[in-house]
Backbone as a chain_set.jsonl record, in Angstrom:
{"seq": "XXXXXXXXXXXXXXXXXXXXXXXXXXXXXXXXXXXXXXXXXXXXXXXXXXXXXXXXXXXXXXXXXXXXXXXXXXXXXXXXXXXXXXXXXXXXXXXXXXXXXXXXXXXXXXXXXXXXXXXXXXXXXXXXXXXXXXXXXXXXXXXXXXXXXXXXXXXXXXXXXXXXXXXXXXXXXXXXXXXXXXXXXXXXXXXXXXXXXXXXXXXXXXX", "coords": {"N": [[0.854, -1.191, 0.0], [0.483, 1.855, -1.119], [1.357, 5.619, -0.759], [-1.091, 8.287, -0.316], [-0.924, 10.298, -1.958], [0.822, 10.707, -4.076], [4.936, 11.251, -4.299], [8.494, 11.438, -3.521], [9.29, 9.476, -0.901], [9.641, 11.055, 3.133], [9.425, 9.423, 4.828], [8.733, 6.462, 6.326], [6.969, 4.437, 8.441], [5.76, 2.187, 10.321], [3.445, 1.405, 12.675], [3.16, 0.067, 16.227], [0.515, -2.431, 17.234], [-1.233, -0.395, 19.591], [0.325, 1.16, 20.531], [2.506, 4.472, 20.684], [3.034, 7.408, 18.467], [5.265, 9.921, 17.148], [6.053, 12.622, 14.593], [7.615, 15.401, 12.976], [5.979, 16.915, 10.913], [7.029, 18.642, 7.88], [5.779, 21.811, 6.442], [4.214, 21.169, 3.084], [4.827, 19.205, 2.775], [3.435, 15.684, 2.937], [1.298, 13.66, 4.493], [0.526, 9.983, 5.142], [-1.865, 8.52, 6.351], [-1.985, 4.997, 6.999], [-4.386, 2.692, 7.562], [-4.35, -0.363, 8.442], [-4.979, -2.859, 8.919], [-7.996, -2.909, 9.398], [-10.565, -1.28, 10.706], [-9.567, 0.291, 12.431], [-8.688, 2.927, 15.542], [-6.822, 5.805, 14.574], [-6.169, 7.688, 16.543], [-5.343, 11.39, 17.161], [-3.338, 14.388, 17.557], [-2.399, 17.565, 16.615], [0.122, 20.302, 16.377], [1.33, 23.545, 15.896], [4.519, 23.733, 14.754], [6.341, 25.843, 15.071], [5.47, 27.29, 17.295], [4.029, 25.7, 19.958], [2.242, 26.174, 21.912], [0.411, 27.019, 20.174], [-2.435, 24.864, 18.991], [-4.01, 22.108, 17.218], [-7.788, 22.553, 17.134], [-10.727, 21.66, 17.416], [-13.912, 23.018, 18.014], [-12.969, 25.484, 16.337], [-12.246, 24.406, 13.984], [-14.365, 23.099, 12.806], [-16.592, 25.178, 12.966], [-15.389, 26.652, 11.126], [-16.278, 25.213, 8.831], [-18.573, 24.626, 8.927], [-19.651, 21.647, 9.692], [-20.08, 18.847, 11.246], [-18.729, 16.744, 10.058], [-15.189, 15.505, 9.528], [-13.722, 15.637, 6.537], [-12.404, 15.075, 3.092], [-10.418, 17.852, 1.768], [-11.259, 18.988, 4.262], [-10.551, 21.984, 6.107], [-8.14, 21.568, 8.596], [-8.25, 23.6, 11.366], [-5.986, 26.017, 13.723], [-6.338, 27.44, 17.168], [-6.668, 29.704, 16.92], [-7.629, 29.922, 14.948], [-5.978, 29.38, 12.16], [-4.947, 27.447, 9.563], [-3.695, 24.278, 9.88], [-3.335, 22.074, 9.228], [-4.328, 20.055, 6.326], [-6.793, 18.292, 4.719], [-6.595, 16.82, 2.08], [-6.779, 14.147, 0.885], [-8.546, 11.051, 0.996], [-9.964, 7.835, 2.239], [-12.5, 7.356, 3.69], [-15.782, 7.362, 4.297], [-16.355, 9.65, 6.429], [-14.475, 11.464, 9.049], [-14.124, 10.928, 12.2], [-13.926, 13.69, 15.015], [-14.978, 14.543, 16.913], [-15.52, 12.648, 19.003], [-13.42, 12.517, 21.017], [-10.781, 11.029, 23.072], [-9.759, 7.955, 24.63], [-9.02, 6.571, 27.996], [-7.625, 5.865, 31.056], [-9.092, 6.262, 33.341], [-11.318, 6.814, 31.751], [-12.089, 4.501, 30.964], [-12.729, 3.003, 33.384], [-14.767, 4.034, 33.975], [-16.669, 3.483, 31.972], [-16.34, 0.668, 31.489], [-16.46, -0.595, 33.583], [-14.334, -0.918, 36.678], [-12.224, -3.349, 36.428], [-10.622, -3.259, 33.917], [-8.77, -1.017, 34.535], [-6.175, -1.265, 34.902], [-5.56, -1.153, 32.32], [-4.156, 0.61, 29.521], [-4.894, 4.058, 27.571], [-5.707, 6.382, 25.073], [-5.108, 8.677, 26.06], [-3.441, 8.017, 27.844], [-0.783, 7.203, 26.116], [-0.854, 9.569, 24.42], [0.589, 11.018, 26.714], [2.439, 9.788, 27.114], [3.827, 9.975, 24.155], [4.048, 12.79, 24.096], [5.867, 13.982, 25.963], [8.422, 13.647, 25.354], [8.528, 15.287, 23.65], [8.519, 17.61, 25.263], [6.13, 18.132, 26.18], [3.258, 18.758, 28.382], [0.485, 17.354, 30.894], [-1.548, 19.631, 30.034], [-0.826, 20.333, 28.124], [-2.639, 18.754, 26.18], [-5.401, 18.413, 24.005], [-8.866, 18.302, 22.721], [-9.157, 15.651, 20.463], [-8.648, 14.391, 16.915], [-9.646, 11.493, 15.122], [-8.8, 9.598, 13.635], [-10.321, 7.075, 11.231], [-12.543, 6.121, 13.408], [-15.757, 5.671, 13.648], [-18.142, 7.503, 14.497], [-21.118, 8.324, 15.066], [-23.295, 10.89, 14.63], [-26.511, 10.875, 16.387], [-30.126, 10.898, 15.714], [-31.007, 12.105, 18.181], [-29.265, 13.851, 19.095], [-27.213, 12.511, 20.348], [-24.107, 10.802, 20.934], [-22.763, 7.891, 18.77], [-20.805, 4.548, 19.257], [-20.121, 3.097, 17.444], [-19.672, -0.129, 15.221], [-16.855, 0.352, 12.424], [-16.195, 2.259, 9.537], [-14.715, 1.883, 8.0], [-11.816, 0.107, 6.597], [-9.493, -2.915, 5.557], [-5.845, -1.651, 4.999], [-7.116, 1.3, 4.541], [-6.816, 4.85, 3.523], [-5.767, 8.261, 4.814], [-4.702, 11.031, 4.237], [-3.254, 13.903, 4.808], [-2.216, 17.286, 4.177], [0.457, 19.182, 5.298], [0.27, 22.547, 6.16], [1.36, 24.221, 7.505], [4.779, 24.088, 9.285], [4.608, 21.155, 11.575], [4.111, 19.554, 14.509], [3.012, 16.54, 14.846], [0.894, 14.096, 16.825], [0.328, 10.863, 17.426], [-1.799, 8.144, 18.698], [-2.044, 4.914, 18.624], [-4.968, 3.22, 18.515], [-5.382, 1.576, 21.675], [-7.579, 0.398, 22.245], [-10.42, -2.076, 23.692], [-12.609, -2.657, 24.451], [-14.678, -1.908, 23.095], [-16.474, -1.341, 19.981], [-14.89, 0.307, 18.24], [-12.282, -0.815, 17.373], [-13.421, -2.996, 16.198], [-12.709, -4.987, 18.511], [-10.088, -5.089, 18.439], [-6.897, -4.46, 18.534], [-4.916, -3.652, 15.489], [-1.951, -2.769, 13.388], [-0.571, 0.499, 12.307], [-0.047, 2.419, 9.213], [2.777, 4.985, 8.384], [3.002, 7.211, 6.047], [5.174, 9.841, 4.921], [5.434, 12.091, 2.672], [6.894, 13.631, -0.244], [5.599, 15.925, -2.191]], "CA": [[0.0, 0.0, 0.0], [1.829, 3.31, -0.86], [1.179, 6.862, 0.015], [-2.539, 8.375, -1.647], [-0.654, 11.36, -2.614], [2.651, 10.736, -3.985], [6.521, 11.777, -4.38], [9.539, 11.349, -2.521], [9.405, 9.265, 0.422], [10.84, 11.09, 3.744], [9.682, 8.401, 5.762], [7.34, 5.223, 6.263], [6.746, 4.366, 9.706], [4.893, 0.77, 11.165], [3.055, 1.922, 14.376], [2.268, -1.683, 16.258], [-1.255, -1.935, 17.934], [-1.389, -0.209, 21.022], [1.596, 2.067, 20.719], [1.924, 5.959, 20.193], [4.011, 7.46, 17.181], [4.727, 11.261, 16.342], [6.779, 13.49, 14.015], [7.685, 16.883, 12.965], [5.449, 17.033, 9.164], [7.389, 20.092, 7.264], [5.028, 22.312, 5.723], [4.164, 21.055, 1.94], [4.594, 17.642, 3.113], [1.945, 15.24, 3.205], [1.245, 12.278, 5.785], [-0.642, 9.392, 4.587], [-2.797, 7.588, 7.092], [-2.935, 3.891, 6.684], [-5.329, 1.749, 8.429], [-3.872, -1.206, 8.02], [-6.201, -4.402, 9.308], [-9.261, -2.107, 8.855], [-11.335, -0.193, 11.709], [-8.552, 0.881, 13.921], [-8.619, 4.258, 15.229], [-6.16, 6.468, 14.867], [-6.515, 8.931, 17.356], [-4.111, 12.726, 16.485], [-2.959, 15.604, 17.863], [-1.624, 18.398, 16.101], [0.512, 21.354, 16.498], [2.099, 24.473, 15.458], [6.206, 23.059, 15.609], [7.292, 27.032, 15.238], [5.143, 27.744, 18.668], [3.222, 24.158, 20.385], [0.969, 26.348, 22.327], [-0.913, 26.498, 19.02], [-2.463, 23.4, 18.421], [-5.913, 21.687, 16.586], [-9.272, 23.16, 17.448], [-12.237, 20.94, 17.467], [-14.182, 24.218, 17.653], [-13.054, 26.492, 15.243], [-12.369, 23.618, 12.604], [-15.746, 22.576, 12.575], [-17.056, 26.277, 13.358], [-15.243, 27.516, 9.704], [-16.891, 24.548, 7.755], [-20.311, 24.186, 9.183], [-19.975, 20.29, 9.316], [-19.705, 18.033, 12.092], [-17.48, 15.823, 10.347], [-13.858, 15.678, 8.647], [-13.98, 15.044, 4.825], [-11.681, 15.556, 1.863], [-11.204, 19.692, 2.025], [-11.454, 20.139, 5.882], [-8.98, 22.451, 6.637], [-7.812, 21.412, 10.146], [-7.345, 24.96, 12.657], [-5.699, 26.264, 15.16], [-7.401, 27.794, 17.783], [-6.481, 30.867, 16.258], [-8.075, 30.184, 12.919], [-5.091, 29.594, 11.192], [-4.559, 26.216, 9.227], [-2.294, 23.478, 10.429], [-3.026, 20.48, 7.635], [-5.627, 19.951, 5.279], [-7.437, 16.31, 4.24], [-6.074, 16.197, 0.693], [-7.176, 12.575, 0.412], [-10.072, 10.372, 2.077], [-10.882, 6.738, 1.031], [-13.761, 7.149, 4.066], [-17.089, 8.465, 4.243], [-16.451, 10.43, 7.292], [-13.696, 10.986, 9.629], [-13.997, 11.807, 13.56], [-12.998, 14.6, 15.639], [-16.106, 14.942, 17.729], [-15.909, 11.593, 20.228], [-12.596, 12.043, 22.367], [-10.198, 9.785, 23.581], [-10.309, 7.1, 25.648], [-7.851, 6.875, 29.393], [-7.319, 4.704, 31.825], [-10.225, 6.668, 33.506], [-12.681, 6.814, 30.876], [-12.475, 3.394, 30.575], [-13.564, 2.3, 34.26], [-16.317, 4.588, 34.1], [-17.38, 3.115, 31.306], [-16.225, -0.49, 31.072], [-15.725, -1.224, 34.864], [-12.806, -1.303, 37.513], [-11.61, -4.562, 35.993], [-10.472, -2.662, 33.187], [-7.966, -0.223, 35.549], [-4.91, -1.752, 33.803], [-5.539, -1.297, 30.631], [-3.945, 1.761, 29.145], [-5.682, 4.047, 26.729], [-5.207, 6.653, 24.101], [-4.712, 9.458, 26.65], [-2.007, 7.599, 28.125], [-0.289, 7.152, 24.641], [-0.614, 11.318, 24.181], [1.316, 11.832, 27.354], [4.102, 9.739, 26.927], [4.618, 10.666, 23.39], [4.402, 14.29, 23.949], [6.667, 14.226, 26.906], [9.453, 13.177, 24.366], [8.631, 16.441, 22.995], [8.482, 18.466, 26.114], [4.487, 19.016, 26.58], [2.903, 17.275, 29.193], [-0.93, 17.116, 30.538], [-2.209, 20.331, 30.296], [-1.043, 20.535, 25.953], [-3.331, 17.899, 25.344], [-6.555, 18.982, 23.789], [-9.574, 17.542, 21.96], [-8.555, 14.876, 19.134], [-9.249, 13.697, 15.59], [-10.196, 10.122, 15.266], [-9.134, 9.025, 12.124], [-10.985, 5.817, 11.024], [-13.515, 5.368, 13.988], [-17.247, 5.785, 13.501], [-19.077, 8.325, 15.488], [-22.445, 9.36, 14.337], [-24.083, 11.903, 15.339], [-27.822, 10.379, 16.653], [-31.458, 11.578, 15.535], [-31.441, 12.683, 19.52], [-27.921, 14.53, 19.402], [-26.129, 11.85, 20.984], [-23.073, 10.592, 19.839], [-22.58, 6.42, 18.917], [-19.645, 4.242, 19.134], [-20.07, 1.908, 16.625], [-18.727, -0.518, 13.979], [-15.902, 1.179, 12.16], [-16.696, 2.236, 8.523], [-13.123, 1.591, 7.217], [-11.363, -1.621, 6.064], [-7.863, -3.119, 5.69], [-5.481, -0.677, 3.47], [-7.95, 2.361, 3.6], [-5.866, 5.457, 3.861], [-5.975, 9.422, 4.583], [-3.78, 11.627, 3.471], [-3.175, 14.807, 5.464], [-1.31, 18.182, 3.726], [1.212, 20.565, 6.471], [0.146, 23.908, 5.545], [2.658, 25.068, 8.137], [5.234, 23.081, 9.829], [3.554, 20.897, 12.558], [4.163, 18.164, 15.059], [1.263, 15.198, 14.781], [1.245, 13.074, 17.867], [-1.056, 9.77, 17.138], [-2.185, 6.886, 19.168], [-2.833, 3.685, 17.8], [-5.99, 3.218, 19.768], [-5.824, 0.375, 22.89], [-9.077, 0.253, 23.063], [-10.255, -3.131, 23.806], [-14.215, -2.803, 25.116], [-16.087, -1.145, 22.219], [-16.646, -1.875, 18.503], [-14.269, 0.737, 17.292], [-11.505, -1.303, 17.112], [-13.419, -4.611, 16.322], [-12.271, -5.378, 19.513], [-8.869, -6.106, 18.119], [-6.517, -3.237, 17.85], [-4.174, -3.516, 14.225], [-1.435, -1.73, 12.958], [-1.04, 1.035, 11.674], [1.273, 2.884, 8.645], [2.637, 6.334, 8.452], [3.946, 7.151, 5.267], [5.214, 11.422, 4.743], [5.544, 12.123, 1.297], [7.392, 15.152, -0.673], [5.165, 15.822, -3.55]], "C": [[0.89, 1.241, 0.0], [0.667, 4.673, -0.807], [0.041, 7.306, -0.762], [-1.884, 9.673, -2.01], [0.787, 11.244, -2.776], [3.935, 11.332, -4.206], [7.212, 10.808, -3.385], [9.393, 10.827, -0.945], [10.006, 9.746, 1.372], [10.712, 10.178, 4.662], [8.649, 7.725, 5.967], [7.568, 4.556, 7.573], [5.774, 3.39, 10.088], [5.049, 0.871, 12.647], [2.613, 0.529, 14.867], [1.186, -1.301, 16.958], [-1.1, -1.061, 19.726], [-0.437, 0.745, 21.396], [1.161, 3.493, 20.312], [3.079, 6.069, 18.722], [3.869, 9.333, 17.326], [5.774, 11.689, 15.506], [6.487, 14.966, 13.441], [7.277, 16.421, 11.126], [6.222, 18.354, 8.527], [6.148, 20.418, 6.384], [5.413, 21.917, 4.052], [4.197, 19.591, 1.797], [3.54, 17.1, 3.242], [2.061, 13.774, 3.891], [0.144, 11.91, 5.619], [-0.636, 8.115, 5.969], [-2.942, 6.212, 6.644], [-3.585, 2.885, 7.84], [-5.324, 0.314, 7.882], [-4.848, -2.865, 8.177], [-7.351, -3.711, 9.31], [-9.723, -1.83, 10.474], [-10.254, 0.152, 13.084], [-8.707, 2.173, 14.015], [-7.263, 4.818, 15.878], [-6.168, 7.921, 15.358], [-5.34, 9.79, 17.24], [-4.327, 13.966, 17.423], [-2.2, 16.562, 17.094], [-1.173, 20.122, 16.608], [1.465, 22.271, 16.186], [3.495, 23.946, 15.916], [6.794, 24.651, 15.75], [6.418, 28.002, 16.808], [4.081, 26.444, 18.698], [2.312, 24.793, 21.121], [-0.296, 26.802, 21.605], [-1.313, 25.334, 18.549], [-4.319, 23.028, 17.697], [-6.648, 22.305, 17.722], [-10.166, 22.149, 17.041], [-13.333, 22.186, 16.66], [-14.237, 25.126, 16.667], [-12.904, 25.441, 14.168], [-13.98, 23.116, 12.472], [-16.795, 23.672, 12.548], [-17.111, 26.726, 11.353], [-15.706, 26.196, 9.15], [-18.031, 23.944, 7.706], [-20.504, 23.107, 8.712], [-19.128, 19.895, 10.344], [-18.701, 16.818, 11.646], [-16.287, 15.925, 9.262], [-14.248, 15.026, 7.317], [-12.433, 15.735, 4.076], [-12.096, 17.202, 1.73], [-11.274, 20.429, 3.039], [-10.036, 20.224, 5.739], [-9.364, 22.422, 8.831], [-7.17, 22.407, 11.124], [-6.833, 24.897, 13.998], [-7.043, 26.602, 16.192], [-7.402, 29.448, 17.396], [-7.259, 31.235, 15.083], [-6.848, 29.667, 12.381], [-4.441, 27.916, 10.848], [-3.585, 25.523, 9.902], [-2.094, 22.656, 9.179], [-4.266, 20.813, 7.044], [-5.501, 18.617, 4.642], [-7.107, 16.758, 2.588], [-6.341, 15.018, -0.152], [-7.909, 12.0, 1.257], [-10.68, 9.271, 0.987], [-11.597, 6.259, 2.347], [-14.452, 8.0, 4.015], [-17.134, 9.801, 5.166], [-15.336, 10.218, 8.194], [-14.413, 11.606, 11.503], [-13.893, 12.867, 14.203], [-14.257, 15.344, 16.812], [-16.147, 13.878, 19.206], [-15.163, 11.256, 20.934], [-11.826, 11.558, 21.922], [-10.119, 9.362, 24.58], [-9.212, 7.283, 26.307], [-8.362, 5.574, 29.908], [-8.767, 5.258, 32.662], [-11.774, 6.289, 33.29], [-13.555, 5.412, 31.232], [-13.223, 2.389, 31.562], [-14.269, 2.726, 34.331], [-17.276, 3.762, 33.347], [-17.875, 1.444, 30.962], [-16.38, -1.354, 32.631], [-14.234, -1.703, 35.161], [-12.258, -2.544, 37.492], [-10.812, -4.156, 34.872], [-9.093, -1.406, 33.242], [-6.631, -0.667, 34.964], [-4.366, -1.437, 32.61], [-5.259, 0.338, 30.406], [-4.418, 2.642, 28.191], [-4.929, 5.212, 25.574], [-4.263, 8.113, 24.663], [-3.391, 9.345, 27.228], [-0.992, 7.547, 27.211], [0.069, 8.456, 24.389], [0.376, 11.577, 24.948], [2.818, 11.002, 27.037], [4.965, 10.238, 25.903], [4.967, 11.994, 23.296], [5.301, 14.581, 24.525], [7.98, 14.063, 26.379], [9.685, 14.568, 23.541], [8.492, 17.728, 24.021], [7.067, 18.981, 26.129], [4.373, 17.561, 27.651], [1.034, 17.62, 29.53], [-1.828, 18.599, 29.987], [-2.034, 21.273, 28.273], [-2.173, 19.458, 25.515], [-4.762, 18.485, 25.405], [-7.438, 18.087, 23.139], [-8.657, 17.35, 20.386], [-9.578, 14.799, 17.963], [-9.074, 12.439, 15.971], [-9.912, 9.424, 14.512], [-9.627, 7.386, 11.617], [-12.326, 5.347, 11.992], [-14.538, 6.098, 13.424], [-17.837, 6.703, 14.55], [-20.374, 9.112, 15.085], [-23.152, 9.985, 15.209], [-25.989, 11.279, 15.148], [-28.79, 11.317, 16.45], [-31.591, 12.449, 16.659], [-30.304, 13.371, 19.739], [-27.003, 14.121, 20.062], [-25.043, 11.48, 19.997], [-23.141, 8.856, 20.223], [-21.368, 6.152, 18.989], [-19.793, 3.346, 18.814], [-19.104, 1.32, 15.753], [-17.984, 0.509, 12.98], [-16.382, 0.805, 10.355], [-15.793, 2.255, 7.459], [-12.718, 0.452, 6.839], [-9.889, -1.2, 6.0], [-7.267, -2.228, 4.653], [-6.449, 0.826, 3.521], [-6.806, 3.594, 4.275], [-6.599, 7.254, 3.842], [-4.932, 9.863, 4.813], [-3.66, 13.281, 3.778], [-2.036, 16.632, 4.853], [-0.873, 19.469, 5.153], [0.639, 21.804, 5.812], [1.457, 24.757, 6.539], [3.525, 23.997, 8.906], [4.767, 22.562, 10.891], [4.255, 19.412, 12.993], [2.93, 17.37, 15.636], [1.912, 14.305, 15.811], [0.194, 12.074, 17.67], [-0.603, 8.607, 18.269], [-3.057, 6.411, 18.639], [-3.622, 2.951, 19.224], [-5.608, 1.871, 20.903], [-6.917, -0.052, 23.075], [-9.298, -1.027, 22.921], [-11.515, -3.659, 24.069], [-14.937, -2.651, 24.405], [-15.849, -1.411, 21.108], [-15.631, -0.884, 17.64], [-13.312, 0.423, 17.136], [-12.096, -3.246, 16.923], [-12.823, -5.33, 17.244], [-10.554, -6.074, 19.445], [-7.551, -4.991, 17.548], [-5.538, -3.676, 17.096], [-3.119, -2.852, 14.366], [-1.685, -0.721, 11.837], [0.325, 2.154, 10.818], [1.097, 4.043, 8.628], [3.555, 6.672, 7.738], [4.074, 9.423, 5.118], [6.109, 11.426, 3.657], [5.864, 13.574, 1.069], [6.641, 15.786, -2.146], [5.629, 16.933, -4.388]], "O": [[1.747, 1.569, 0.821], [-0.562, 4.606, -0.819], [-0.018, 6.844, -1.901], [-2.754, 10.308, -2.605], [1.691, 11.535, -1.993], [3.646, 12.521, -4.345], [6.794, 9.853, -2.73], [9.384, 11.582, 0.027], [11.177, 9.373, 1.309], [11.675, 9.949, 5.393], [7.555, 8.271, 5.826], [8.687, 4.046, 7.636], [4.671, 3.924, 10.207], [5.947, 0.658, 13.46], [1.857, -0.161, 14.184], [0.892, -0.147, 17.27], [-0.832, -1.6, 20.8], [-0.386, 1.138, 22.561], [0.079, 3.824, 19.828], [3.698, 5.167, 18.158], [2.823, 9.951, 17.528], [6.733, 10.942, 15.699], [5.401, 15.544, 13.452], [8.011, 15.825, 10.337], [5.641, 19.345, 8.969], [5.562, 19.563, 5.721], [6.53, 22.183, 3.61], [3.697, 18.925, 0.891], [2.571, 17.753, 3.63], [2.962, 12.963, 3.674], [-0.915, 12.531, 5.713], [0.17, 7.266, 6.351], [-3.912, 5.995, 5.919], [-3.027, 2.505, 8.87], [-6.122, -0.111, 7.047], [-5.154, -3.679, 7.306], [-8.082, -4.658, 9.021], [-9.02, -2.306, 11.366], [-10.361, 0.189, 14.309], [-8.865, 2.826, 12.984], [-6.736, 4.591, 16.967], [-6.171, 8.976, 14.725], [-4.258, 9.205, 17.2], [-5.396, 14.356, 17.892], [-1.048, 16.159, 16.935], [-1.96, 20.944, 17.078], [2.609, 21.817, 16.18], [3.744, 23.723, 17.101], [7.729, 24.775, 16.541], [6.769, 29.111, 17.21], [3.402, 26.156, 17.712], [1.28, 24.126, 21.192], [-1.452, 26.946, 22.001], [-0.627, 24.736, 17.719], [-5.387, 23.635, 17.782], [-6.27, 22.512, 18.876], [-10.075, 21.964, 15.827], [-13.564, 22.349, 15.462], [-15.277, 25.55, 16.162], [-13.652, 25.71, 13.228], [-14.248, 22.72, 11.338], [-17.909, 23.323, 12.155], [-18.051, 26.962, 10.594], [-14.605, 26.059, 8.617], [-18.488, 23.109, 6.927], [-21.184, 22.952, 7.698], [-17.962, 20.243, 10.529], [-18.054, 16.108, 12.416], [-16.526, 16.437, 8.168], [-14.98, 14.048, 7.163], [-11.678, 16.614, 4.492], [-13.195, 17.749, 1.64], [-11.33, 21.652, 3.168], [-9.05, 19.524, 5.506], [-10.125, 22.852, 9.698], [-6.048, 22.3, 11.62], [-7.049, 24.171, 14.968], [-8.218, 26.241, 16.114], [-8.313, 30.204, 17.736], [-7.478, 32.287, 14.483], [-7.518, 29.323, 11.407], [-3.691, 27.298, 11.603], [-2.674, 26.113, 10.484], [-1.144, 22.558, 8.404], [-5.034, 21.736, 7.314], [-4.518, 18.025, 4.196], [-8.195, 17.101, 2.125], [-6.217, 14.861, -1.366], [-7.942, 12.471, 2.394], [-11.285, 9.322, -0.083], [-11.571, 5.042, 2.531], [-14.181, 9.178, 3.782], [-17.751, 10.815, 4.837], [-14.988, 9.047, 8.349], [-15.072, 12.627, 11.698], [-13.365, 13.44, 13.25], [-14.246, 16.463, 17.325], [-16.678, 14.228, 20.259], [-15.32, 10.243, 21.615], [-11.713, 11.402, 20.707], [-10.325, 10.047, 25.581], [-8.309, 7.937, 25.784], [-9.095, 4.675, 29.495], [-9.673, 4.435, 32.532], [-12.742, 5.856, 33.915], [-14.72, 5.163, 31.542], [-13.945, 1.445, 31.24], [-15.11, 2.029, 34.899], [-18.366, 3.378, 33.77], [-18.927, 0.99, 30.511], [-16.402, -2.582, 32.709], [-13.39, -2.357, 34.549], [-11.762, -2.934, 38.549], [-9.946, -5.028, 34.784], [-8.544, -0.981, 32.225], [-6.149, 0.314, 34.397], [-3.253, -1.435, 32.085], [-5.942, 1.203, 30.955], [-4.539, 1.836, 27.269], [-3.768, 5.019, 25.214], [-3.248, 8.576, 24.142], [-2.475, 10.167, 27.197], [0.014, 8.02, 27.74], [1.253, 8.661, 24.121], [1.265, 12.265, 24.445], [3.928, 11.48, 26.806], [6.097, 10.704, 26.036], [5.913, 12.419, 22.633], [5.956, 15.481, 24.001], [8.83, 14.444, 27.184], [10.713, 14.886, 22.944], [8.357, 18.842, 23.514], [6.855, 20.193, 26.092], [4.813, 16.419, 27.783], [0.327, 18.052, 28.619], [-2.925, 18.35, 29.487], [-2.629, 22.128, 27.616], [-2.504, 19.469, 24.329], [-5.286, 18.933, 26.424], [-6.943, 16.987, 22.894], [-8.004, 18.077, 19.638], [-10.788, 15.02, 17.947], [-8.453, 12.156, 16.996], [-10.605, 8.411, 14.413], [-8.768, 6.548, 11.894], [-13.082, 4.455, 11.606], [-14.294, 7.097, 12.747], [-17.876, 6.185, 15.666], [-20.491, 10.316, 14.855], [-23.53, 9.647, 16.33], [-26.594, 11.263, 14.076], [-28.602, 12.468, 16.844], [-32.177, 13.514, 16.465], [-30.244, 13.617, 20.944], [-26.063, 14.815, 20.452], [-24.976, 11.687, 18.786], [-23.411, 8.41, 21.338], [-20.568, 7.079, 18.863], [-19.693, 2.418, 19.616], [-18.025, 1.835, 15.461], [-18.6, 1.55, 12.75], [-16.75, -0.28, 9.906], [-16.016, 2.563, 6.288], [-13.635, -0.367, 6.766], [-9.267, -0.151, 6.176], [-7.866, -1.976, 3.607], [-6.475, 1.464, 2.469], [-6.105, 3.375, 5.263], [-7.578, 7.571, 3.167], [-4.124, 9.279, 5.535], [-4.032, 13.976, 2.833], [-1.009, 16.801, 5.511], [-1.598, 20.28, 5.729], [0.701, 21.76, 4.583], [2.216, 25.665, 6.2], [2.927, 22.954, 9.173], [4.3, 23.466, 11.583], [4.724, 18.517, 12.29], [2.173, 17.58, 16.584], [3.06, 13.861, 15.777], [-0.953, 12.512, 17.764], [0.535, 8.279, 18.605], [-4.173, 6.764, 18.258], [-3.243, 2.457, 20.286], [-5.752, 0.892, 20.171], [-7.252, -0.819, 23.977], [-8.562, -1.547, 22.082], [-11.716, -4.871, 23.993], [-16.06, -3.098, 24.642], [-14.711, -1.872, 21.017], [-15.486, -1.147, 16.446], [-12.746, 1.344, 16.546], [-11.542, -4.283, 17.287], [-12.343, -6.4, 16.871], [-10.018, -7.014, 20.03], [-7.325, -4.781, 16.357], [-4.814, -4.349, 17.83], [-3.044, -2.209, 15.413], [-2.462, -0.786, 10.884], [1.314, 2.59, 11.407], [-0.01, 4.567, 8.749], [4.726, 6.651, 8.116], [3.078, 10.137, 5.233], [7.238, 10.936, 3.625], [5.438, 14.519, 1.734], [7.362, 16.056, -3.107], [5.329, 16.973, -5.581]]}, "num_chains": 1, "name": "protein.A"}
């Protein structure tokens, strides 16, 4: 499976299940998402690398494109307004960036204190960021890439079967230079990892 937008490889990267991953994207670069055994989610962080206390917006990215969900076209903001990446490529219907990530927390609330072990995506954020000198209080609402979250007739949100497959890929453009922190989800209780978390590839292309 190679990169959905191509050139010059600067680097191809095999995240294993359950692990974090990040790098510094140079602006013009592009970082292709693969979802390698199909419905894994790859949960993201992004941020300004020439100042980190700019980072993704939930909020204003979804504010400037009056649409609850990521597609081919969303430009991905700061909290400033001011681009970080842009979806360039999308072989799903819809991407995330509305339903979180999961913790060691979350997960006994949700799954029960049997569960207290198990590490999650939050945990994954801090160690990799801490590698980069941020620690809890940089981490902000995520993108999702590959899980399922629909927005319900009643305004709830689901956490269902994953609407991706093996190989499907997205394809992310730097608009300014930026460090992407991802966890390859843990999750282990709920249908968005088919209960089976995959790997996952991370190819950054020079086009």
């Amino acid at each position: 499976m190679n990169a959905l937008v191509p050139g010059p490889v600067v680097r191809d990267d095999h995240v294993a299940p359950r692990a974090p991953w990040s790098a510094v994207v140079a602006a013009g670069h592009v970082l292709t998402i693969v979802d390698v055994g199909g419905n894994q989610s790859a949960d993201c962080l992004i941020y300004s690398d020439a100042d980190r206390s700019e980072r993704y917006s939930v909020p204003d990215t979804l504010t400037w494109q009056g649409n609850a969900y990521v597609r081919e076209g969303t430009v991905l903001r700061s909290q400033f307004g001011n681009p970080l990446m842009t979806v360039v490529g999308n072989e799903v219907a819809r991407q995330d960036t509305i339903g979180g990530a999961c913790g060691k927390e979350s997960n006994t609330l949700r799954y029960g204190h049997h569960t207290a072990y198990q590490h999650g995506c939050r945990e994954n954020f801090l160690a990799e960021a801490a590698r980069h000198g941020l620690g809890a209080r940089d981490l902000v609402s995520n993108l999702n890439w590959f899980m399922n979250v629909p927005v319900e007739a009643d305004g709830t949100l689901g956490i269902v079967d994953g609407i991706s497959g093996p190989g499907k890929r997205v394809a992310l453009r730097a608009d300014v230079d930026v460090l992407v922190i991802v966890s390859n989800c843990p999750q282990m209780n709920n249908p968005c990892n088919d209960f089976d978390p995959t790997p996952l590839r991370m190819i950054v292309t020079a086009p």
